[in-house]
Coordinates of C-alpha atoms in Angstrom, one line a residue:
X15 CA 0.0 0.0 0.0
X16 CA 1.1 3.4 -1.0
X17 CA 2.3 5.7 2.0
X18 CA 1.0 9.3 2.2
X19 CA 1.2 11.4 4.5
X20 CA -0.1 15.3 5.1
X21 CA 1.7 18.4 6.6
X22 CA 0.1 21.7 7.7
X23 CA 2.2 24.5 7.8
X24 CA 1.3 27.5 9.4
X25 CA 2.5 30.8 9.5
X26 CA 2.3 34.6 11.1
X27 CA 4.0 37.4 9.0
X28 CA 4.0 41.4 10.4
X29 CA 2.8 40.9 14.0
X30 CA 4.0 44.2 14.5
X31 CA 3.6 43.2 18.9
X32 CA 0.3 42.3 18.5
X33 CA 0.6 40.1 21.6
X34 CA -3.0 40.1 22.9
X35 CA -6.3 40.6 21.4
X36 CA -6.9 44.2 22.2
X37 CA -6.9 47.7 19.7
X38 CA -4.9 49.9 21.9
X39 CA -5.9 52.9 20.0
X40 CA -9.5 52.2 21.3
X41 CA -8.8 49.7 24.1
X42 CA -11.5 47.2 22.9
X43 CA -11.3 43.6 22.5
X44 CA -10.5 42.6 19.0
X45 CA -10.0 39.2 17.0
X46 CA -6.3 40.0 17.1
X47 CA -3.0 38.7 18.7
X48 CA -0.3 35.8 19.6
X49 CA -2.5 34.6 22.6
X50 CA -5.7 33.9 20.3
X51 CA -3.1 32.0 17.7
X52 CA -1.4 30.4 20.4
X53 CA -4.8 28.0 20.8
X54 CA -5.2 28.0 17.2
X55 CA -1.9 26.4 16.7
X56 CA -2.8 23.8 20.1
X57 CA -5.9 23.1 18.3
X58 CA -4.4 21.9 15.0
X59 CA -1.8 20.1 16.7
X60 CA -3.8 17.8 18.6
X61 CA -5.2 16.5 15.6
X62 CA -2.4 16.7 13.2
X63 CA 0.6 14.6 13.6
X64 CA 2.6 17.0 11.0
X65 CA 2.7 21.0 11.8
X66 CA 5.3 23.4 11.2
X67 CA 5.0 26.7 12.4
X68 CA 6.8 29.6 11.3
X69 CA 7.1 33.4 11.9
X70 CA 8.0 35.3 9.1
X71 CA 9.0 38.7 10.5
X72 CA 8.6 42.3 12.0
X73 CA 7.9 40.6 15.2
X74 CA 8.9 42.5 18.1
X75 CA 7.9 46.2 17.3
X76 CA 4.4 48.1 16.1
X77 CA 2.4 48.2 19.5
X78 CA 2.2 50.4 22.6
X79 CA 2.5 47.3 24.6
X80 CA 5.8 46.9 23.5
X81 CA 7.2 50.1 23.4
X82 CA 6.5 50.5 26.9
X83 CA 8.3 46.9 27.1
X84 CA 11.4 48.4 25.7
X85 CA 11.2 51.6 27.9
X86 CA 10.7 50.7 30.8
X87 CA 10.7 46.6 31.1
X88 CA 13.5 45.8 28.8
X89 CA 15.5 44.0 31.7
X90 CA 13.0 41.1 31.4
X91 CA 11.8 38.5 29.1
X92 CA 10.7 40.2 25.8
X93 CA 7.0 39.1 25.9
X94 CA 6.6 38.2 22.3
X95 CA 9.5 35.7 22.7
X96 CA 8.2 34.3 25.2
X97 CA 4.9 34.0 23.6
X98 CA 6.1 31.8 20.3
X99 CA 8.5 30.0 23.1
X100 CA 5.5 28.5 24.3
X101 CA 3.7 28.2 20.8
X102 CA 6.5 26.1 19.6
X103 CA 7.4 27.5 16.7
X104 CA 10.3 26.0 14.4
X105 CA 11.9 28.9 12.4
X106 CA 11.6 32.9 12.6
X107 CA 12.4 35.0 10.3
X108 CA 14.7 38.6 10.6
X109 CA 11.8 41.7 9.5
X110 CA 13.0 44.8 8.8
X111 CA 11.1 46.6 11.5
X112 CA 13.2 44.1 14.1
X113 CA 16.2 46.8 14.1
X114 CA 13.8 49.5 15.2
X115 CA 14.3 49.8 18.9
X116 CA 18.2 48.6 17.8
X117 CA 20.2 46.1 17.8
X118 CA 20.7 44.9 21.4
X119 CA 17.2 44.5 22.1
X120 CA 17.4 42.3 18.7
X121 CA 20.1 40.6 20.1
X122 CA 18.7 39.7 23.5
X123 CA 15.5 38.7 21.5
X124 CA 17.0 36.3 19.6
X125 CA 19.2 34.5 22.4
X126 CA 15.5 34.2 24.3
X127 CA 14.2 32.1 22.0
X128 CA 13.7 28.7 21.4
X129 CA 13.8 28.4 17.8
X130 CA 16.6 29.7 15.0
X131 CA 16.3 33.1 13.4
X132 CA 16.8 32.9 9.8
X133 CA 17.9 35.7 7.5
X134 CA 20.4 34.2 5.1
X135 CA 21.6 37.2 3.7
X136 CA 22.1 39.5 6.4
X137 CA 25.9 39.0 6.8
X138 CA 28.3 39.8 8.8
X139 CA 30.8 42.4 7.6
X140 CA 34.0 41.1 8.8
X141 CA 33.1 37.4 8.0
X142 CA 30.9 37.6 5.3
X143 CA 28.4 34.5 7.3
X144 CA 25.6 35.1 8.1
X145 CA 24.8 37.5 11.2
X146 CA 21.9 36.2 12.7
X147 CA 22.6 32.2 12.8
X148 CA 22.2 29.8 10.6
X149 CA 21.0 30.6 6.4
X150 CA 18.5 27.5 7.0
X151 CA 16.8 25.2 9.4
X152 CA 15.7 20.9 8.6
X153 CA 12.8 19.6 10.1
X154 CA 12.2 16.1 10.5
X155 CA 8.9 15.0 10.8
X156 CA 8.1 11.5 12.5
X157 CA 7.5 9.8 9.2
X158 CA 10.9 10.4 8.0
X159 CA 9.8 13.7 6.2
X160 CA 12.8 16.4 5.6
X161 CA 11.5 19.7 5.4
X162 CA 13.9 22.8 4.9
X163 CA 13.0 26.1 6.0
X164 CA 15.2 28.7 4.2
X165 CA 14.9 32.4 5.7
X166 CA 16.0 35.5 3.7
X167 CA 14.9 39.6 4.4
X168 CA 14.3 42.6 2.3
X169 CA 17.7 43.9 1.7
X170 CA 16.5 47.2 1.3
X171 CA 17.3 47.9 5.1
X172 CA 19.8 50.6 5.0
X173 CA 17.8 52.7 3.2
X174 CA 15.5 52.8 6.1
X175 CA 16.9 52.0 9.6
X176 CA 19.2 54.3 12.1
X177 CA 22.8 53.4 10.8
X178 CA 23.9 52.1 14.3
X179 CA 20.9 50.1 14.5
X180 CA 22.3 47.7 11.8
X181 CA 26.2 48.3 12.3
X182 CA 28.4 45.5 11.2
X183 CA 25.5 43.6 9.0
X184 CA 25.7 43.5 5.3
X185 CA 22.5 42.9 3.3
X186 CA 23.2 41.2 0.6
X187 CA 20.2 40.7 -2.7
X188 CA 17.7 38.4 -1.2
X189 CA 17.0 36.7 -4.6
X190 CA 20.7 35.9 -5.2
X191 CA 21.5 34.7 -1.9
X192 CA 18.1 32.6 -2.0
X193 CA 19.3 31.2 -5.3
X194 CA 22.0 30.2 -3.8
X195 CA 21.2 28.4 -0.3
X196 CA 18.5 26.6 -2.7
X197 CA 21.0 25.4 -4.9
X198 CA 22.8 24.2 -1.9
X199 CA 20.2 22.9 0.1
X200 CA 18.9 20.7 -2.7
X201 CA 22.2 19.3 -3.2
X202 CA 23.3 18.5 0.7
X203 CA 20.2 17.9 2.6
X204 CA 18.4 16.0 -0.1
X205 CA 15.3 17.5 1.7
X206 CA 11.5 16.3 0.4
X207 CA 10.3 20.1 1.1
X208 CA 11.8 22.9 0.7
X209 CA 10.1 26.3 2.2
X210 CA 11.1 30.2 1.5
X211 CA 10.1 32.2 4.4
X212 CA 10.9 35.9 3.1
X213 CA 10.5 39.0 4.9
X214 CA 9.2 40.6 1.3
X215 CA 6.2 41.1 -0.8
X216 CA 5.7 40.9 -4.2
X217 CA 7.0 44.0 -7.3
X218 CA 4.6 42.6 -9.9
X219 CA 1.0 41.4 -10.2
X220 CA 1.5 37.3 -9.3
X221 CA -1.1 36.4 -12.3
X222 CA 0.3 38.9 -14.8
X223 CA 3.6 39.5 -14.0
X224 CA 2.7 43.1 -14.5
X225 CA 4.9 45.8 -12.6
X226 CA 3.1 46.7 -9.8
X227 CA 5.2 48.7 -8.2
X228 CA 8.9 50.4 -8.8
X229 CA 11.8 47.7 -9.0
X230 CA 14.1 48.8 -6.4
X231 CA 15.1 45.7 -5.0
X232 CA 12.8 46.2 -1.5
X233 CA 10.4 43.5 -2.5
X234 CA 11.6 40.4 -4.7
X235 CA 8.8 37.8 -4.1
X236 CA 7.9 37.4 -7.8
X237 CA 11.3 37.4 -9.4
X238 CA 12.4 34.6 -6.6
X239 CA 9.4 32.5 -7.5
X240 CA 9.7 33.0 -11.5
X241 CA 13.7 32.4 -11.7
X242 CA 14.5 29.9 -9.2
X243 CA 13.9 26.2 -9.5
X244 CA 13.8 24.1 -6.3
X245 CA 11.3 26.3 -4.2
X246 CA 8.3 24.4 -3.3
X247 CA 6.2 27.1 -1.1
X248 CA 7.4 31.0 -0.9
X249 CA 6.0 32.5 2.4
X250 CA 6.0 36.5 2.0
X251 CA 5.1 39.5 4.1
X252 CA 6.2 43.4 4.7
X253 CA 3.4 44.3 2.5
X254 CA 0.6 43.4 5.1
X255 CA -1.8 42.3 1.8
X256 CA -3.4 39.2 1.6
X257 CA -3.4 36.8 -1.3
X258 CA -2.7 33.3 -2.7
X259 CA -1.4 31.7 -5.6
X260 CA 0.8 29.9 -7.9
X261 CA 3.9 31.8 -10.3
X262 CA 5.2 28.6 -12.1
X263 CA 5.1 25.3 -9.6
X264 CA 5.9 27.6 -6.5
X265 CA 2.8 28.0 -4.4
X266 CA 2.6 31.7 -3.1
X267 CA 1.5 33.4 0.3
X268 CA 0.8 36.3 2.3
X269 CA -1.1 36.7 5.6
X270 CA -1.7 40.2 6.3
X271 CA -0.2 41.8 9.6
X272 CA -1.4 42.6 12.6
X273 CA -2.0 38.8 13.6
X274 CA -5.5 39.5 12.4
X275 CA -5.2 36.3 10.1
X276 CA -2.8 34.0 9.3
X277 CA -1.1 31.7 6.9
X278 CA -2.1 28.4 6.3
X279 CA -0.5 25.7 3.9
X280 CA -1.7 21.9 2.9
X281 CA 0.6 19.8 1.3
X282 CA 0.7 16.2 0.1
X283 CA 3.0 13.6 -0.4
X284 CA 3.4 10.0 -1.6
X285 CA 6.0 7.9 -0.6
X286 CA 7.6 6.4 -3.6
X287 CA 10.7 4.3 -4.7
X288 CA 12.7 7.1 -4.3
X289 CA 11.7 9.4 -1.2
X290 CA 8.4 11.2 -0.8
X291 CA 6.8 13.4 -3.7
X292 CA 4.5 16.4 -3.2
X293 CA 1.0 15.3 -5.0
X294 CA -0.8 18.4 -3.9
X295 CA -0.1 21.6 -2.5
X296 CA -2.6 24.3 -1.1
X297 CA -2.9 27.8 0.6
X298 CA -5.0 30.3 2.3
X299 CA -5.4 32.7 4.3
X300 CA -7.8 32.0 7.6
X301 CA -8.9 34.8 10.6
X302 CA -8.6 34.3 14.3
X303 CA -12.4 35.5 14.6
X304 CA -13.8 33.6 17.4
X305 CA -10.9 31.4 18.7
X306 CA -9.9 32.2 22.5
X307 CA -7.2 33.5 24.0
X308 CA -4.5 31.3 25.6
X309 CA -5.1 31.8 29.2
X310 CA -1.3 31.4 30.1
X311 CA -0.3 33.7 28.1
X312 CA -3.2 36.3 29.2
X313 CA -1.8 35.4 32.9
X314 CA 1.7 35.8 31.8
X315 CA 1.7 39.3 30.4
X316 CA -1.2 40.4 33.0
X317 CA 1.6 42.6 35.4
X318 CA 3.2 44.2 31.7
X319 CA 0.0 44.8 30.1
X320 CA -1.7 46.0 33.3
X321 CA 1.4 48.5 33.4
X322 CA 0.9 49.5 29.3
X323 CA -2.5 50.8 30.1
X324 CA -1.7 52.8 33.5
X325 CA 1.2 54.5 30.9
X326 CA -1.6 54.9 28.2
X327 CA -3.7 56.3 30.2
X328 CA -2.2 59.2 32.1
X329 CA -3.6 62.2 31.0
X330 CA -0.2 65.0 30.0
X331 CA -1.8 67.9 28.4
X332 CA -4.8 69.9 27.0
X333 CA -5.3 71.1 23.5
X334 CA -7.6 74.4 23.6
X335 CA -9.7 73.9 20.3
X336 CA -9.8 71.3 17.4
X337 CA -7.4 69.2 16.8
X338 CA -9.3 65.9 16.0
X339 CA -9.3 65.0 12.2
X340 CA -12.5 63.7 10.4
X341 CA -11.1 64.1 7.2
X342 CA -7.7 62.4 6.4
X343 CA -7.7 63.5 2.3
X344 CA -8.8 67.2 3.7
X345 CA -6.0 67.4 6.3
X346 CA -3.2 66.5 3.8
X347 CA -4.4 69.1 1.5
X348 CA -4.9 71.8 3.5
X349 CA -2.5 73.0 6.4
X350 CA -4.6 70.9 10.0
X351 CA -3.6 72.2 13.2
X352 CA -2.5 68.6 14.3
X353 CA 0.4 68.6 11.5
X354 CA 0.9 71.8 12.4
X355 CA 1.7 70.4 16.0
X356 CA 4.0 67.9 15.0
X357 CA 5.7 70.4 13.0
X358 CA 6.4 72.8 15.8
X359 CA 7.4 70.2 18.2
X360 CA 10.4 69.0 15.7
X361 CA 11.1 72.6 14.8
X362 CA 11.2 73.2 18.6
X363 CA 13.3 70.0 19.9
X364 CA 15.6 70.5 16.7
X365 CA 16.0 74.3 16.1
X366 CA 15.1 74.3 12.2
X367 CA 13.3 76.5 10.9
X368 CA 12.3 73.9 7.8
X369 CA 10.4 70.8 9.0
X370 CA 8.9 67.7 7.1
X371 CA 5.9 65.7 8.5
X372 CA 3.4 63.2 7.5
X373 CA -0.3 62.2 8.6
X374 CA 1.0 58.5 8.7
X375 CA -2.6 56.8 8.6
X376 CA -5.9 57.1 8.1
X377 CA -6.8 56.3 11.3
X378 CA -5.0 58.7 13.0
X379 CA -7.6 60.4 15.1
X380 CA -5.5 63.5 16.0
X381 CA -6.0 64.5 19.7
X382 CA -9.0 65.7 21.3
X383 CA -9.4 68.0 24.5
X384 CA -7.5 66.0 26.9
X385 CA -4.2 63.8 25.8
X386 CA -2.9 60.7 27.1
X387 CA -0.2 58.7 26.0
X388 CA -2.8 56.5 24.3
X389 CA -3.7 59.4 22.3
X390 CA 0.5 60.1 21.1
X391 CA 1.0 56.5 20.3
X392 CA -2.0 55.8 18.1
X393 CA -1.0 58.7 16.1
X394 CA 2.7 58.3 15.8
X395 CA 3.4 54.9 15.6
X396 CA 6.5 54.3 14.7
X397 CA 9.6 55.2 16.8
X398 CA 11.3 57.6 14.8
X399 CA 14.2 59.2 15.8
X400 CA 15.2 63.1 14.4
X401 CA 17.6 63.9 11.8
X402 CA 18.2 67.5 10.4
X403 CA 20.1 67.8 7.4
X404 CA 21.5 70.2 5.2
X405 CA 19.8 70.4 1.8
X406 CA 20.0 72.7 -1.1
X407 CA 17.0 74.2 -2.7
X408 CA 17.0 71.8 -5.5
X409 CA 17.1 68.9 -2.9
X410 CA 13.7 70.5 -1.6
X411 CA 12.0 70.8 -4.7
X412 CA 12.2 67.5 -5.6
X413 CA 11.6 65.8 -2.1
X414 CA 8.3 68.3 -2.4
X415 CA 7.3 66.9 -6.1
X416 CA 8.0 63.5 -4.7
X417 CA 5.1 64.0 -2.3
X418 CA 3.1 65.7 -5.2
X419 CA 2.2 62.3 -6.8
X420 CA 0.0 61.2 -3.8
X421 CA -2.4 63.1 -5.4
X422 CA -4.1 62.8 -9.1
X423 CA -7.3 64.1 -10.4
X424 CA -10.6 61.4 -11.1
X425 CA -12.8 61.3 -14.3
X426 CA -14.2 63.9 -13.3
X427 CA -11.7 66.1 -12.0
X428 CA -11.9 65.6 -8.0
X429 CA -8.5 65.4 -6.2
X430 CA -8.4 62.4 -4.9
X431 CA -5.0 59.9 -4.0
X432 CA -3.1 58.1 -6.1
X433 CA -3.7 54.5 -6.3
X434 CA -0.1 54.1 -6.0
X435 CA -0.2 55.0 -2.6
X436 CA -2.9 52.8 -1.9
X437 CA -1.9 49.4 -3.7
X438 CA -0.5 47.0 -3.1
X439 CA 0.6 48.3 0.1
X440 CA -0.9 51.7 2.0
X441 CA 2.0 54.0 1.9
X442 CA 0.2 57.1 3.0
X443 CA 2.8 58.1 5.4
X444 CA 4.7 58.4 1.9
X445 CA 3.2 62.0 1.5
X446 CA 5.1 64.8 3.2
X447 CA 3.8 68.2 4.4
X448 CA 6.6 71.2 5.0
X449 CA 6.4 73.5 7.7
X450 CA 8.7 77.0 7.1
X451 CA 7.9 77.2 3.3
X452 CA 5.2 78.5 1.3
X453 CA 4.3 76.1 -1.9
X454 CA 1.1 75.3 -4.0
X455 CA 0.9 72.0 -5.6
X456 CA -1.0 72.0 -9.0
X457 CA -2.3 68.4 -9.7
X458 CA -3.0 69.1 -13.2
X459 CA 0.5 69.3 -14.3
X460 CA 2.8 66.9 -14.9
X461 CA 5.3 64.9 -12.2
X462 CA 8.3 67.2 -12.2
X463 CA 6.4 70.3 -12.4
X464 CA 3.6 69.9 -10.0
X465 CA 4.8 72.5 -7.0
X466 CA 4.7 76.3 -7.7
X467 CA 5.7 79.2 -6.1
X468 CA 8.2 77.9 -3.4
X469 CA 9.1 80.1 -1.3
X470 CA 11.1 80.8 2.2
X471 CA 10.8 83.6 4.6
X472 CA 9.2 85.7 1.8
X473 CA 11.5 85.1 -1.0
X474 CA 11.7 82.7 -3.6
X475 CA 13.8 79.2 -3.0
X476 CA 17.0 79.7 -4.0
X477 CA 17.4 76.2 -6.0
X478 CA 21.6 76.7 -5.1
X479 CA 21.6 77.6 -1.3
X480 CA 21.1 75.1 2.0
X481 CA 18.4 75.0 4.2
X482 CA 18.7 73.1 7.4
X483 CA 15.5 70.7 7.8
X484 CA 14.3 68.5 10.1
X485 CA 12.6 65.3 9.4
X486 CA 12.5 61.7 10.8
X487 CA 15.1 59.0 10.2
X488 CA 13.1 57.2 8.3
X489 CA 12.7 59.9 5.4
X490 CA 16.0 60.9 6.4
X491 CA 17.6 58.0 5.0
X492 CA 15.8 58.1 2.0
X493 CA 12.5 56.0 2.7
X494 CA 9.9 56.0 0.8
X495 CA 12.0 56.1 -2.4
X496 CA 13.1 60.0 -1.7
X497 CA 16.6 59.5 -3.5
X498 CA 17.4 62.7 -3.5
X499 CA 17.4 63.0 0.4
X500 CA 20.0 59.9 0.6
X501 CA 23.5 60.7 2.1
X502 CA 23.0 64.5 2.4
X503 CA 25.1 65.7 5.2
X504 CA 23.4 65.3 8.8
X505 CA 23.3 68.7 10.6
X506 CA 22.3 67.1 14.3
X507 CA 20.6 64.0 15.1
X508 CA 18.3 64.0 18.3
X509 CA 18.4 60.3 19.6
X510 CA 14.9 60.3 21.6
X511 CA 12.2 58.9 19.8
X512 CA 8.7 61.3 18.8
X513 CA 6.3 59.9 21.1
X514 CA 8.9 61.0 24.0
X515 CA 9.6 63.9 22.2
X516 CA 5.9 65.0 21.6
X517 CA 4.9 63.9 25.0
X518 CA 8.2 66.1 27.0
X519 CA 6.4 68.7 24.8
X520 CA 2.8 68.8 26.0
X521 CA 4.1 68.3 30.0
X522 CA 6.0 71.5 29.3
X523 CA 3.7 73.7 27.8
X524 CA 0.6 71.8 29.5
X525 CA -2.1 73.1 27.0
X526 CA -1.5 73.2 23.8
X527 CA -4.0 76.0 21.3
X528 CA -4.8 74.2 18.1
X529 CA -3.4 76.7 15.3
X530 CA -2.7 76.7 11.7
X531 CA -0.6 79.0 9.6
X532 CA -1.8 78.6 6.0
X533 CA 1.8 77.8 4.5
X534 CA 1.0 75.0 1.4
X535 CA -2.2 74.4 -0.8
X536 CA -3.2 71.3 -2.9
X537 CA -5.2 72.4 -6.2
X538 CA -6.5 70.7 -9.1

């Protein structure tokens, strides 16, 4: 009789510290979180002798749970650690957004756990290995099954992260060095499965192979699955989108973020004369909706989560008027006393007189008449740091004509946002807002020529002089594909992250009058 067997993989991508099932921006219960998935993986276990579980990245940041962790409770066990310790899970993968509180809190997250962290082409510098571990991990299942999980990340790291944060790594192309440890893998370990778990999305449409999105190397997922032979199943992530599929024989998959849903993967194999085949191979994408929290894990993180909300909650300032926006589209068009806010404080902390911001979501609620902490971390939610640097006029002009494509005009003429900035990933926080110069942006015209009548302190942007400007690391270092901000020279860096630097702002001034100075405009 024929021997078959059937393995279920499962799979998290873009947690982002979405430990319990709670929205901390409203405090409610959601279908969310490690501790709901945690029984979800139990569950399938106890009926299925075959599992592997994998995390595919950006893990450890993206919640106010755990920066407050990292702040104030970083002596202890991180909590998401400890969370897929007791899940089990067989492989993680590095995430960009891992190097985001730096590297030592990496570091001690990765000798915490239980399980291998794979990024085979983050490399060390001096040694050229890789950084992290080892490129690849076997698993072998009870009935003799070899199954190789194969990690790799978005290389396109430096162009986003603090440069200390990722001193002494090297990241080399993730399609050539997953070419590679395929090669080898398939020739050494003579495995009967071989799994890419990368910390990437996809740079063309999977069914049509149509260019989805500008080729800069930051997400790879299609070119790995059309030009290498030997992958079986291609896990991706960073995107946060959801879909399935097939791009020659390599089944495809992304889960979202958030923990909201998660990956799921059938395969099956037939034993025959000369090791096991795959027969069949299937993917989806299922919800946590309904499934219950792990009670350990609620009891475990009760004292750090009980602390997260006493920090959330203390009330540090007033605002006297209207700050709260109702209208994302309006506020990026038209000067909104929250931006305006933002603007002063890094003007303030950083003594420029130029300042760059972005309305990073749509769901930022902007602050009503009395602000907690809760209130600064759902609005900023990432833990930028401050750069100013030193750019000429010409510098400016483009960054601003950069920003200038978020918008384009309907069939019938509306303004409206580019569904570039919209699909496949939401990259609203891509659209910057100046503070210190006066500028129009005219839809109508073409990219390149889109911003009119720049000007600074009353006179016309001289496209040859420097400006000192202040922005966050992120945009600093070029992210978001603002080139012409890349390796300018760096005027001052202020190390504290925003949401300390917004909240040492409101204790000092107390109350805070919602104002606007009318400094940009967006027209058709």
């Amino acid at each position: 009789m024929t021997n078959k067997a059937n393995i279920k993989i499962l799979y998290t991508s873009d947690v982002h510290g979405n430990a319990l099932p709670i929205n901390y921006g409203t405090n409610e219960q959601a279908d969310l979180g490690l501790a709901k998935y945690a029984t979800l993986i139990k569950k399938t276990r106890e009926i299925n002798d075959h599992v592997i579980v994998i995390d595919n990245g950006d893990l450890i940041q993206g919640t106010p749970f755990m920066t407050h962790y990292v702040k104030k409770h970083s002596g202890k066990q991180n909590p998401m650690i400890s969370i897929m310790n007791r899940i089990g899970i067989d492989a993680g993968v590095i995430g960009n957004h891992e190097f985001n509180f730096g590297k030592g809190i990496l570091l001690d997250a990765i000798k915490q756990s239980n399980y291998p962290w794979l990024s085979a082409n983050s490399l060390d510098e001096k040694t050229g290995n890789p950084y992290f571990g080892p490129p690849y991990s076997i698993k072998t299942l009870s009935n003799g099954i070899k199954a190789a999980i194969v990690g790799v990340t978005t290389h396109y790291i430096p162009n986003w992260e603090t440069p200390e944060h990722i001193q002494g790594i090297q990241f080399a192309d993730a399609c050539t060095t997953l070419q590679h440890w395929v090669d080898e893998i398939r020739l050494k370990e003579k495995c009967d499965l071989l799994i890419a778990a990368y910390h990437g999305g996809f740079e063309r449409d999977i069914e049509t192979g149509k260019v989805t999105e500008n080729l800069t190397g930051e997400n790879q997922g299609y070119e790995m699955a059309e030009k290498i032979d030997g992958i079986d199943i291609l896990l991706t992530g960073h995107q946060h989108r959801i879909l399935t599929g097939m791009i020659r024989d390599c089944l495809i998959i992304q889960p979202g973020n958030n923990a909201e849903n998660y990956g799921k993967v059938d395969v099956e194999l037939q034993q025959e004369e000369n090791g096991w085949v795959i027969t069949s191979k299937q993917a989806s994408v299922k919800t946590l909706e309904g499934i219950e929290a792990d009670p350990v894990i609620l009891k475990n993180n009760e004292e750090l989560e009980q602390s997260t909300q006493n920090w959330l909650d203390k009330p540090i300032g007033h605002i006297e008027g209207d700050m709260t926006i109702k209208d994302p589209l309006q506020a990026r068009m038209e000067k909104h006393p929250f931006i305006e806010f933002i603007q002063k404080v890094q003007m303030d902390i950083s003594g420029a007189d130029i300042s760059v911001t972005s309305l990073f979501s749509n769901d930022s609620p902007g602050f009503s008449s009395t602000v907690t902490m809760r209130d600064i971390v759902t609005n900023y939610k990432y833990p930028n740091t401050l750069i100013v640097l030193s750019l000429t006029g010409r510098d400016i002009k483009q960054a601003l004509e950069r920003s200038a494509t978020y918008f384009v005009l309907d069939p019938k003429g509306n303004l409206t946002v580019n569904p570039d900035y919209i699909s496949p990933k939401s990259q609203h926080y891509n659209y910057d807002m100046w503070e210190g110069l006066n500028y129009t942006i005219r839809v109508s015209k073409p990219n390149g020529n889109k911003v009119e009548n720049i000007s600074y302190q009353g006179n016309s942007l001289d496209m040859d002089k420097t400006y000192h400007v202040v922005m966050n690391n992120y945009r600093a270092s070029g992210g978001g594909n603002f080139d012409m901000l890349k390796n300018k020279p760096v005027v001052k860096e202020i190390q504290q992250d925003m949401v300390e630097l917004i909240s040492n702002y409101i204790q000092k001034h107390k109350t805070i009058k919602a104002a606007i100075t009318n400094n940009f405009s967006v027209k058709a």
